[in-house]
Coordinates of N, CA and C in Angstrom, one line a residue:
M1 N -22.2 28.1 -16.2 CA -21.4 27.8 -17.4 C -20.2 26.9 -17.0
D2 N -19.6 27.2 -15.9 CA -18.4 26.5 -15.5 C -18.8 25.0 -15.2
K3 N -19.9 24.8 -14.6 CA -20.4 23.4 -14.2 C -20.8 22.7 -15.5
I4 N -21.4 23.3 -16.4 CA -21.8 22.7 -17.7 C -20.6 22.3 -18.5
L5 N -19.6 23.1 -18.5 CA -18.3 22.8 -19.2 C -17.6 21.6 -18.5
Q6 N -17.6 21.6 -17.2 CA -17.0 20.4 -16.5 C -17.7 19.1 -16.8
I7 N -19.0 19.2 -16.9 CA -19.8 18.0 -17.2 C -19.5 17.5 -18.6
V8 N -19.4 18.4 -19.5 CA -19.0 18.0 -20.9 C -17.7 17.4 -21.0
I9 N -16.7 18.0 -20.3 CA -15.3 17.4 -20.3 C -15.3 16.0 -19.7
K10 N -16.0 15.9 -18.5 CA -16.1 14.6 -17.8 C -16.7 13.6 -18.7
T11 N -17.8 13.9 -19.5 CA -18.4 13.0 -20.4 C -17.5 12.5 -21.4
I12 N -16.6 13.4 -21.9 CA -15.6 13.0 -22.9 C -14.5 12.1 -22.4
I13 N -13.9 12.5 -21.2 CA -12.7 11.7 -20.8 C -13.0 10.5 -19.9
E14 N -14.2 10.5 -19.3 CA -14.5 9.4 -18.3 C -14.4 8.0 -19.0
P15 N -14.9 7.7 -20.2 CA -14.7 6.3 -20.7 C -13.3 6.0 -20.9
K16 N -12.4 6.9 -21.3 CA -11.0 6.6 -21.5 C -10.4 6.4 -20.1
C17 N -10.8 7.2 -19.1 CA -10.2 7.0 -17.8 C -10.6 5.6 -17.2
E18 N -11.8 5.2 -17.4 CA -12.3 3.9 -16.9 C -11.4 2.7 -17.5
N19 N -10.9 2.9 -18.7 CA -10.1 1.9 -19.3 C -8.7 1.9 -18.7
I20 N -8.3 3.0 -18.0 CA -7.0 3.2 -17.5 C -6.9 2.9 -16.0
F21 N -8.0 3.2 -15.3 CA -8.0 3.1 -13.8 C -7.7 1.7 -13.3
H22 N -7.1 1.6 -12.2 CA -6.8 0.3 -11.5 C -8.0 -0.4 -11.0
H23 N -8.1 -1.7 -11.1 CA -9.3 -2.4 -10.8 C -9.6 -2.4 -9.2
N24 N -8.6 -2.0 -8.4 CA -8.8 -1.9 -7.0 C -8.8 -0.4 -6.6
S25 N -9.2 0.5 -7.5 CA -9.4 1.9 -7.2 C -10.9 2.1 -7.1
F26 N -11.3 2.6 -5.9 CA -12.8 2.8 -5.6 C -13.1 4.2 -5.3
G27 N -14.3 4.6 -5.5 CA -14.8 5.9 -5.1 C -14.9 6.8 -6.4
F28 N -16.0 7.5 -6.5 CA -16.3 8.4 -7.7 C -16.2 7.7 -9.0
R29 N -16.5 6.4 -9.0 CA -16.5 5.6 -10.2 C -17.8 4.7 -10.3
P30 N -18.3 4.4 -11.5 CA -19.5 3.6 -11.6 C -19.2 2.2 -11.0
K31 N -20.1 1.8 -10.1 CA -20.1 0.4 -9.5 C -18.8 0.3 -8.7
R32 N -18.3 1.3 -8.2 CA -17.0 1.3 -7.4 C -17.2 2.1 -6.1
S33 N -18.2 1.9 -5.4 CA -18.5 2.7 -4.2 C -17.7 2.2 -3.0
V34 N -18.0 2.8 -1.8 CA -17.3 2.4 -0.6 C -17.7 1.0 -0.2
H35 N -18.9 0.6 -0.6 CA -19.4 -0.8 -0.3 C -18.6 -1.8 -1.1
H36 N -18.3 -1.5 -2.3 CA -17.5 -2.4 -3.2 C -16.1 -2.5 -2.6
A37 N -15.6 -1.4 -2.1 CA -14.2 -1.4 -1.5 C -14.2 -2.3 -0.3
L38 N -15.2 -2.2 0.5 CA -15.3 -3.1 1.7 C -15.4 -4.5 1.4
L39 N -16.2 -4.8 0.3 CA -16.3 -6.2 -0.1 C -15.0 -6.8 -0.6
E40 N -14.2 -5.9 -1.2 CA -12.8 -6.3 -1.6 C -11.9 -6.6 -0.4
V41 N -12.0 -5.8 0.6 CA -11.3 -6.0 1.8 C -11.7 -7.4 2.5
R42 N -13.0 -7.6 2.5 CA -13.5 -8.8 3.1 C -13.0 -10.1 2.4
S43 N -12.7 -10.0 1.1 CA -12.3 -11.1 0.3 C -10.8 -11.5 0.6
M44 N -10.1 -10.6 1.3 CA -8.7 -10.9 1.5 C -8.5 -12.0 2.6
M45 N -7.7 -12.9 2.3 CA -7.5 -14.1 3.2 C -6.1 -14.1 3.7
G46 N -6.0 -14.6 5.0 CA -4.6 -14.9 5.6 C -3.9 -13.6 5.8
I47 N -4.5 -12.5 6.3 CA -3.9 -11.3 6.5 C -3.1 -11.3 7.9
T48 N -1.8 -10.9 7.8 CA -1.0 -10.8 9.1 C -0.9 -9.4 9.5
W49 N -0.6 -8.5 8.5 CA -0.4 -7.1 8.7 C -1.4 -6.3 7.8
M50 N -2.0 -5.2 8.4 CA -2.8 -4.4 7.5 C -2.3 -2.9 7.7
I51 N -2.0 -2.2 6.7 CA -1.5 -0.9 6.7 C -2.5 0.0 6.1
E52 N -3.0 1.0 6.9 CA -4.0 2.0 6.5 C -3.4 3.3 6.3
G53 N -3.5 3.9 5.2 CA -2.9 5.3 5.0 C -4.0 6.3 4.5
D54 N -3.8 7.5 4.9 CA -4.7 8.6 4.5 C -3.8 9.7 4.0
I55 N -4.1 10.3 2.8 CA -3.4 11.4 2.2 C -4.0 12.7 2.7
K56 N -3.3 13.4 3.6 CA -3.9 14.6 4.2 C -3.8 15.8 3.1
G57 N -4.9 16.5 3.0 CA -5.0 17.6 2.1 C -4.7 17.3 0.6
Y58 N -5.1 16.1 0.2 CA -4.8 15.6 -1.1 C -5.3 16.5 -2.2
F59 N -6.5 16.9 -2.3 CA -7.1 17.7 -3.3 C -6.4 19.1 -3.4
D60 N -5.9 19.6 -2.2 CA -5.3 20.9 -2.2 C -3.9 20.9 -2.7
N61 N -3.3 19.8 -2.8 CA -1.8 19.7 -3.2 C -1.5 19.0 -4.5
I62 N -2.5 18.8 -5.3 CA -2.2 18.2 -6.6 C -1.5 19.2 -7.5
D63 N -0.4 18.7 -8.0 CA 0.5 19.6 -8.9 C -0.1 19.7 -10.3
H64 N -0.4 20.9 -10.7 CA -1.0 21.2 -12.0 C -0.1 20.7 -13.2
Q65 N 1.2 20.9 -13.1 CA 2.0 20.5 -14.2 C 2.1 19.0 -14.3
L66 N 2.2 18.3 -13.2 CA 2.2 16.8 -13.2 C 0.8 16.3 -13.6
M67 N -0.2 16.9 -13.1 CA -1.6 16.5 -13.5 C -1.8 16.6 -15.1
A68 N -1.3 17.7 -15.6 CA -1.4 18.0 -17.1 C -0.6 16.9 -17.8
Q69 N 0.6 16.6 -17.3 CA 1.5 15.6 -18.0 C 0.8 14.2 -18.0
I70 N 0.1 13.8 -16.9 CA -0.6 12.5 -16.8 C -1.7 12.5 -17.8
I71 N -2.5 13.6 -17.8 CA -3.7 13.7 -18.8 C -3.2 13.6 -20.2
T72 N -2.1 14.3 -20.5 CA -1.6 14.3 -21.9 C -1.1 12.9 -22.3
E73 N -0.4 12.3 -21.4 CA 0.2 11.0 -21.7 C -0.8 9.9 -21.7
R74 N -1.8 9.9 -20.8 CA -2.7 8.8 -20.7 C -4.0 9.0 -21.6
L75 N -4.4 10.2 -21.7 CA -5.7 10.4 -22.4 C -5.5 11.0 -23.8
N76 N -4.4 11.7 -24.1 CA -4.1 12.3 -25.4 C -5.3 13.2 -25.9
P77 N -5.7 14.1 -25.0 CA -6.8 15.0 -25.5 C -6.4 16.0 -26.5
D78 N -7.4 16.5 -27.3 CA -7.0 17.5 -28.3 C -6.7 18.9 -27.5
R79 N -6.1 19.8 -28.3 CA -5.6 21.1 -27.7 C -6.8 21.9 -27.1
T80 N -8.0 21.8 -27.6 CA -9.1 22.6 -27.1 C -9.4 22.1 -25.7
I81 N -9.6 20.7 -25.5 CA -9.9 20.1 -24.2 C -8.8 20.4 -23.2
M82 N -7.6 20.3 -23.6 CA -6.5 20.5 -22.7 C -6.4 22.0 -22.3
G83 N -6.7 22.9 -23.2 CA -6.8 24.3 -22.9 C -7.8 24.6 -21.9
L84 N -9.0 24.0 -22.1 CA -10.1 24.2 -21.1 C -9.8 23.7 -19.7
I85 N -9.1 22.5 -19.7 CA -8.7 21.9 -18.4 C -7.7 22.9 -17.7
W86 N -6.8 23.5 -18.5 CA -5.9 24.4 -17.9 C -6.6 25.7 -17.3
H87 N -7.6 26.1 -18.0 CA -8.5 27.2 -17.5 C -9.1 26.9 -16.1
I88 N -9.6 25.6 -16.0 CA -10.2 25.1 -14.8 C -9.1 25.1 -13.7
F89 N -7.9 24.6 -14.0 CA -6.8 24.6 -13.0 C -6.6 26.0 -12.5
R90 N -6.6 27.0 -13.4 CA -6.1 28.3 -13.0 C -7.3 29.3 -12.6
A91 N -8.5 28.7 -12.5 CA -9.7 29.6 -12.3 C -9.6 30.4 -11.0
G92 N -8.9 29.8 -10.0 CA -8.8 30.5 -8.7 C -10.0 30.4 -7.8
Y93 N -10.0 31.1 -6.7 CA -11.1 31.1 -5.8 C -11.1 32.5 -5.1
I94 N -12.3 32.7 -4.5 CA -12.6 34.0 -3.8 C -12.4 33.9 -2.3
V95 N -11.6 34.8 -1.7 CA -11.4 34.8 -0.3 C -11.6 36.3 0.2
E96 N -12.7 36.4 1.0 CA -13.1 37.8 1.5 C -13.2 38.8 0.3
G97 N -13.9 38.3 -0.8 CA -14.2 39.2 -1.9 C -13.0 39.4 -2.8
K98 N -11.8 38.7 -2.6 CA -10.7 38.9 -3.4 C -10.3 37.6 -4.2
L99 N -10.0 37.7 -5.4 CA -9.6 36.6 -6.2 C -8.2 36.1 -5.9
K100 N -8.1 34.8 -5.6 CA -6.8 34.2 -5.4 C -6.5 33.2 -6.5
H101 N -5.3 33.3 -7.1 CA -5.0 32.4 -8.2 C -4.5 31.1 -7.7
S102 N -4.9 30.0 -8.4 CA -4.6 28.6 -8.0 C -3.2 28.3 -8.5
I103 N -2.4 27.8 -7.6 CA -1.0 27.3 -8.0 C -1.0 25.8 -7.8
L104 N -1.7 25.3 -6.8 CA -1.8 23.9 -6.6 C -3.2 23.5 -6.4
G105 N -3.5 22.2 -6.6 CA -4.8 21.7 -6.1 C -5.9 21.7 -7.1
L106 N -6.9 21.0 -6.8 CA -8.2 20.9 -7.5 C -9.3 21.3 -6.6
P107 N -10.3 22.0 -7.1 CA -11.4 22.4 -6.2 C -12.2 21.2 -5.6
Q108 N -12.2 21.1 -4.3 CA -12.9 20.0 -3.6 C -14.4 20.2 -3.8
G109 N -15.0 19.2 -4.4 CA -16.4 19.3 -4.7 C -16.7 19.7 -6.1
G110 N -15.6 19.9 -6.9 CA -15.8 20.2 -8.3 C -16.2 19.0 -9.1
I111 N -16.9 19.2 -10.2 CA -17.4 18.0 -11.0 C -16.3 17.2 -11.6
L112 N -15.2 17.9 -12.1 CA -14.1 17.2 -12.7 C -13.0 16.7 -11.7
S113 N -13.0 17.3 -10.5 CA -12.0 16.9 -9.5 C -11.9 15.5 -9.1
P114 N -13.0 14.8 -8.9 CA -12.9 13.3 -8.5 C -12.2 12.5 -9.5
I115 N -12.7 12.6 -10.8 CA -12.1 11.8 -11.9 C -10.6 12.1 -12.1
L116 N -10.3 13.4 -12.0 CA -8.9 13.8 -12.2 C -8.0 13.3 -11.0
S117 N -8.6 13.4 -9.8 CA -7.8 12.9 -8.6 C -7.5 11.4 -8.7
N118 N -8.5 10.6 -9.2 CA -8.2 9.2 -9.4 C -7.2 9.0 -10.5
L119 N -7.2 9.8 -11.6 CA -6.2 9.7 -12.6 C -4.8 10.0 -12.1
Y120 N -4.8 11.0 -11.2 CA -3.5 11.4 -10.7 C -2.8 10.3 -9.9
L121 N -3.6 9.5 -9.2 CA -3.0 8.4 -8.4 C -2.9 7.1 -9.1
T122 N -3.2 7.1 -10.4 CA -3.1 5.8 -11.2 C -1.6 5.3 -11.2
P123 N -0.6 6.2 -11.4 CA 0.7 5.7 -11.4 C 1.1 5.1 -10.0
F124 N 0.5 5.6 -9.0 CA 0.8 5.1 -7.6 C 0.2 3.6 -7.6
D125 N -1.0 3.5 -8.1 CA -1.7 2.2 -8.1 C -0.8 1.2 -8.9
E126 N -0.2 1.6 -10.0 CA 0.7 0.8 -10.8 C 2.0 0.4 -10.1
F127 N 2.5 1.4 -9.3 CA 3.7 1.1 -8.5 C 3.4 0.0 -7.5
L128 N 2.2 0.1 -6.9 CA 1.8 -1.0 -5.9 C 1.6 -2.3 -6.6
D129 N 1.2 -2.3 -7.8 CA 1.1 -3.6 -8.6 C 2.5 -4.2 -8.8
D130 N 3.4 -3.4 -9.1 CA 4.8 -3.8 -9.3 C 5.4 -4.4 -8.0
L131 N 5.1 -3.7 -6.9 CA 5.5 -4.1 -5.6 C 4.9 -5.5 -5.3
K132 N 3.6 -5.6 -5.5 CA 2.9 -6.9 -5.3 C 3.6 -8.0 -6.1
Q133 N 3.8 -7.8 -7.3 CA 4.5 -8.8 -8.2 C 5.8 -9.2 -7.7
K134 N 6.6 -8.2 -7.2 CA 7.9 -8.5 -6.7 C 7.9 -9.4 -5.5
Y135 N 7.0 -9.1 -4.5 CA 6.9 -9.9 -3.3 C 6.2 -11.3 -3.5
E136 N 5.4 -11.4 -4.5 CA 4.7 -12.7 -4.8 C 5.7 -13.7 -5.4
N137 N 6.8 -13.1 -6.0 CA 7.8 -14.0 -6.6 C 8.9 -14.5 -5.7
L138 N 8.8 -14.0 -4.4 CA 9.9 -14.5 -3.5 C 9.6 -15.9 -3.0
P139 N 10.6 -16.6 -2.4 CA 10.3 -17.9 -1.9 C 9.3 -17.8 -0.8
I140 N 8.5 -18.9 -0.7 CA 7.4 -18.9 0.3 C 7.9 -18.7 1.7
S141 N 9.0 -19.3 2.1 CA 9.5 -19.1 3.5 C 11.0 -19.3 3.6
S142 N 11.6 -18.9 4.6 CA 13.0 -19.1 4.9 C 13.2 -19.5 6.4
R143 N 14.3 -20.2 6.7 CA 14.5 -20.6 8.1 C 14.7 -19.4 9.0
N144 N 14.1 -19.4 10.1 CA 14.2 -18.4 11.1 C 15.6 -18.5 11.8
S145 N 16.4 -17.5 11.7 CA 17.8 -17.6 12.3 C 17.8 -17.7 13.8
E146 N 16.8 -17.0 14.4 CA 16.7 -17.1 15.9 C 16.3 -18.5 16.4
Y147 N 15.4 -19.2 15.6 CA 15.0 -20.6 15.9 C 16.3 -21.5 15.8
R148 N 17.0 -21.2 14.7 CA 18.2 -22.0 14.5 C 19.3 -21.9 15.6
K149 N 19.4 -20.6 16.1 CA 20.4 -20.4 17.2 C 20.0 -21.2 18.5
I150 N 18.7 -21.2 18.8 CA 18.2 -21.9 20.0 C 18.4 -23.4 19.8
E151 N 18.1 -23.9 18.6 CA 18.4 -25.3 18.3 C 19.8 -25.7 18.6
T152 N 20.7 -24.8 18.2 CA 22.2 -25.0 18.3 C 22.6 -25.1 19.8
I153 N 22.0 -24.1 20.6 CA 22.3 -24.1 22.0 C 21.9 -25.4 22.7
I154 N 20.7 -25.9 22.3 CA 20.1 -27.2 22.9 C 21.1 -28.3 22.5
S155 N 21.4 -28.4 21.2 CA 22.3 -29.5 20.8 C 23.6 -29.5 21.4
N156 N 24.2 -28.3 21.6 CA 25.5 -28.2 22.2 C 25.5 -28.6 23.7
H157 N 24.4 -28.2 24.4 CA 24.3 -28.6 25.8 C 24.0 -30.1 26.0
E158 N 23.3 -30.7 25.1 CA 23.0 -32.1 25.1 C 24.3 -32.9 24.8
D159 N 25.2 -32.4 23.9 CA 26.5 -33.0 23.7 C 27.4 -32.9 24.9
K160 N 27.3 -31.8 25.6 CA 28.1 -31.7 26.9 C 27.8 -32.8 27.9
L161 N 26.5 -33.1 28.0 CA 26.2 -34.2 28.9 C 26.7 -35.6 28.5
K162 N 26.7 -35.8 27.2 CA 27.2 -37.1 26.6 C 28.7 -37.2 26.7
R163 N 29.4 -36.1 26.3 CA 30.8 -36.2 26.2 C 31.6 -36.3 27.5
N164 N 31.2 -35.6 28.5 CA 32.0 -35.5 29.8 C 31.1 -36.0 30.9
K165 N 31.4 -37.2 31.5 CA 30.5 -37.8 32.5 C 31.1 -37.5 33.9
K166 N 32.2 -36.7 34.0 CA 32.8 -36.3 35.3 C 32.3 -35.0 35.8
R167 N 31.1 -34.6 35.5 CA 30.6 -33.3 35.9 C 30.0 -33.5 37.3
T168 N 30.0 -32.4 38.0 CA 29.3 -32.4 39.4 C 27.8 -32.4 39.1
E169 N 27.1 -32.7 40.2 CA 25.6 -32.7 40.1 C 25.1 -31.3 39.8
E170 N 25.8 -30.3 40.4 CA 25.3 -28.9 40.2 C 25.5 -28.5 38.7
E171 N 26.6 -28.9 38.1 CA 26.9 -28.6 36.7 C 25.9 -29.3 35.8
I172 N 25.6 -30.6 36.1 CA 24.6 -31.3 35.3 C 23.2 -30.7 35.4
R173 N 22.9 -30.2 36.6 CA 21.6 -29.6 36.9 C 21.4 -28.3 36.1
L174 N 22.5 -27.5 36.0 CA 22.5 -26.3 35.3 C 22.4 -26.5 33.8
I175 N 23.1 -27.5 33.3 CA 23.0 -27.8 31.9 C 21.6 -28.3 31.5
K176 N 21.0 -29.1 32.3 CA 19.6 -29.6 32.1 C 18.6 -28.5 32.1
E177 N 18.8 -27.6 33.0 CA 17.9 -26.4 33.2 C 18.0 -25.5 31.9
T178 N 19.2 -25.4 31.4 CA 19.4 -24.6 30.2 C 18.7 -25.2 29.0
I179 N 18.8 -26.6 28.9 CA 18.2 -27.3 27.8 C 16.7 -27.2 27.9
V180 N 16.1 -27.4 29.1 CA 14.6 -27.3 29.3 C 14.2 -25.8 28.9
K181 N 14.9 -24.8 29.5 CA 14.5 -23.4 29.3 C 14.5 -23.1 27.8
N182 N 15.5 -23.6 27.0 CA 15.5 -23.2 25.6 C 14.5 -24.0 24.8
K183 N 14.2 -25.2 25.2 CA 13.1 -26.0 24.6 C 11.8 -25.3 24.7
I184 N 11.5 -24.8 25.9 CA 10.3 -24.0 26.1 C 10.3 -22.8 25.2
M185 N 11.4 -22.1 25.1 CA 11.5 -20.9 24.3 C 11.2 -21.3 22.8
L186 N 11.7 -22.4 22.4 CA 11.6 -22.9 21.0 C 10.2 -23.0 20.6
R187 N 9.3 -23.4 21.6 CA 7.9 -23.6 21.3 C 7.2 -22.3 21.0
T188 N 7.8 -21.2 21.4 CA 7.1 -19.8 21.2 C 7.6 -19.1 19.9
I189 N 8.6 -19.7 19.2 CA 9.1 -19.1 18.0 C 8.8 -19.9 16.8
S190 N 8.5 -19.3 15.7 CA 8.3 -19.9 14.4 C 9.6 -20.4 13.8
S191 N 9.5 -21.6 13.3 CA 10.8 -22.2 12.7 C 11.1 -21.6 11.3
A192 N 10.1 -21.0 10.7 CA 10.3 -20.4 9.4 C 9.6 -19.0 9.3
I193 N 10.2 -18.1 8.5 CA 9.6 -16.8 8.3 C 9.1 -16.7 6.9
K194 N 7.8 -16.4 6.8 CA 7.2 -16.2 5.5 C 7.7 -15.0 4.8
T195 N 8.3 -15.1 3.6 CA 8.8 -14.0 2.9 C 8.1 -13.7 1.6
G196 N 7.2 -14.7 1.2 CA 6.5 -14.5 -0.1 C 5.0 -14.2 0.1
T197 N 4.7 -13.6 1.3 CA 3.3 -13.3 1.6 C 2.7 -12.4 0.5
K198 N 1.5 -12.7 0.1 CA 0.9 -11.8 -0.9 C 0.5 -10.5 -0.4
I199 N 0.6 -9.5 -1.3 CA 0.1 -8.1 -0.9 C -1.2 -7.9 -1.5
H200 N -2.2 -7.4 -0.7 CA -3.5 -7.0 -1.2 C -3.5 -5.5 -1.1
Y201 N -4.2 -4.9 -2.1 CA -4.2 -3.4 -2.1 C -5.6 -2.9 -2.5
V202 N -6.1 -1.9 -1.8 CA -7.3 -1.3 -2.1 C -7.1 0.2 -1.9
R203 N -7.6 1.0 -2.8 CA -7.6 2.5 -2.6 C -9.0 3.0 -2.8
Y204 N -9.4 3.8 -1.8 CA -10.7 4.4 -1.8 C -10.6 5.9 -1.8
A205 N -11.2 6.6 -2.7 CA -11.2 8.0 -2.7 C -12.5 8.6 -2.2
D206 N -12.4 9.5 -1.2 CA -13.6 10.1 -0.7 C -13.4 11.6 -0.9
D207 N -14.3 12.4 -0.3 CA -14.2 13.9 -0.6 C -13.3 14.6 0.4

């Protein structure tokens, strides 16, 4: 009966959820498998840094109150559906023959758990969208201050050679060595720092 009930609720809320879910959210969704997530990653161009994160014990730590708030705000279910969802939250689990009441989390492997877990992270997906928009609007690049410092050192030492011709051979040698050393260093440093690099984002939900 529990499974039948969850299937019915899933059938009712899934179309609404699909209209809400982020386009780069994959897993437990129609035509949004791990393979589609990998294809999305393959399409990313010009990647300098890649950050991979994993939420440890995610299903076990979903806050029921916050989950209910998101369901109410995003799906606007009627009181009957919301009441049934609360019963599912509070159903509990059996440990060594004893019933334990659920305070946090969704049952891993439950029929409703995957779709609710994706809904729970939709605000996070939207936060990443805002972050992406913020960084895409920055200037494309800015001058590298370290590069500028080395350029100044070279310029100052070249001026020293031009301004004062009464230097000893040793002083001239040291100045020239400094110029050569810094010119070599300059070749290893980028003259500009990219600050407007695009952010790509993919979230994949597994069990």
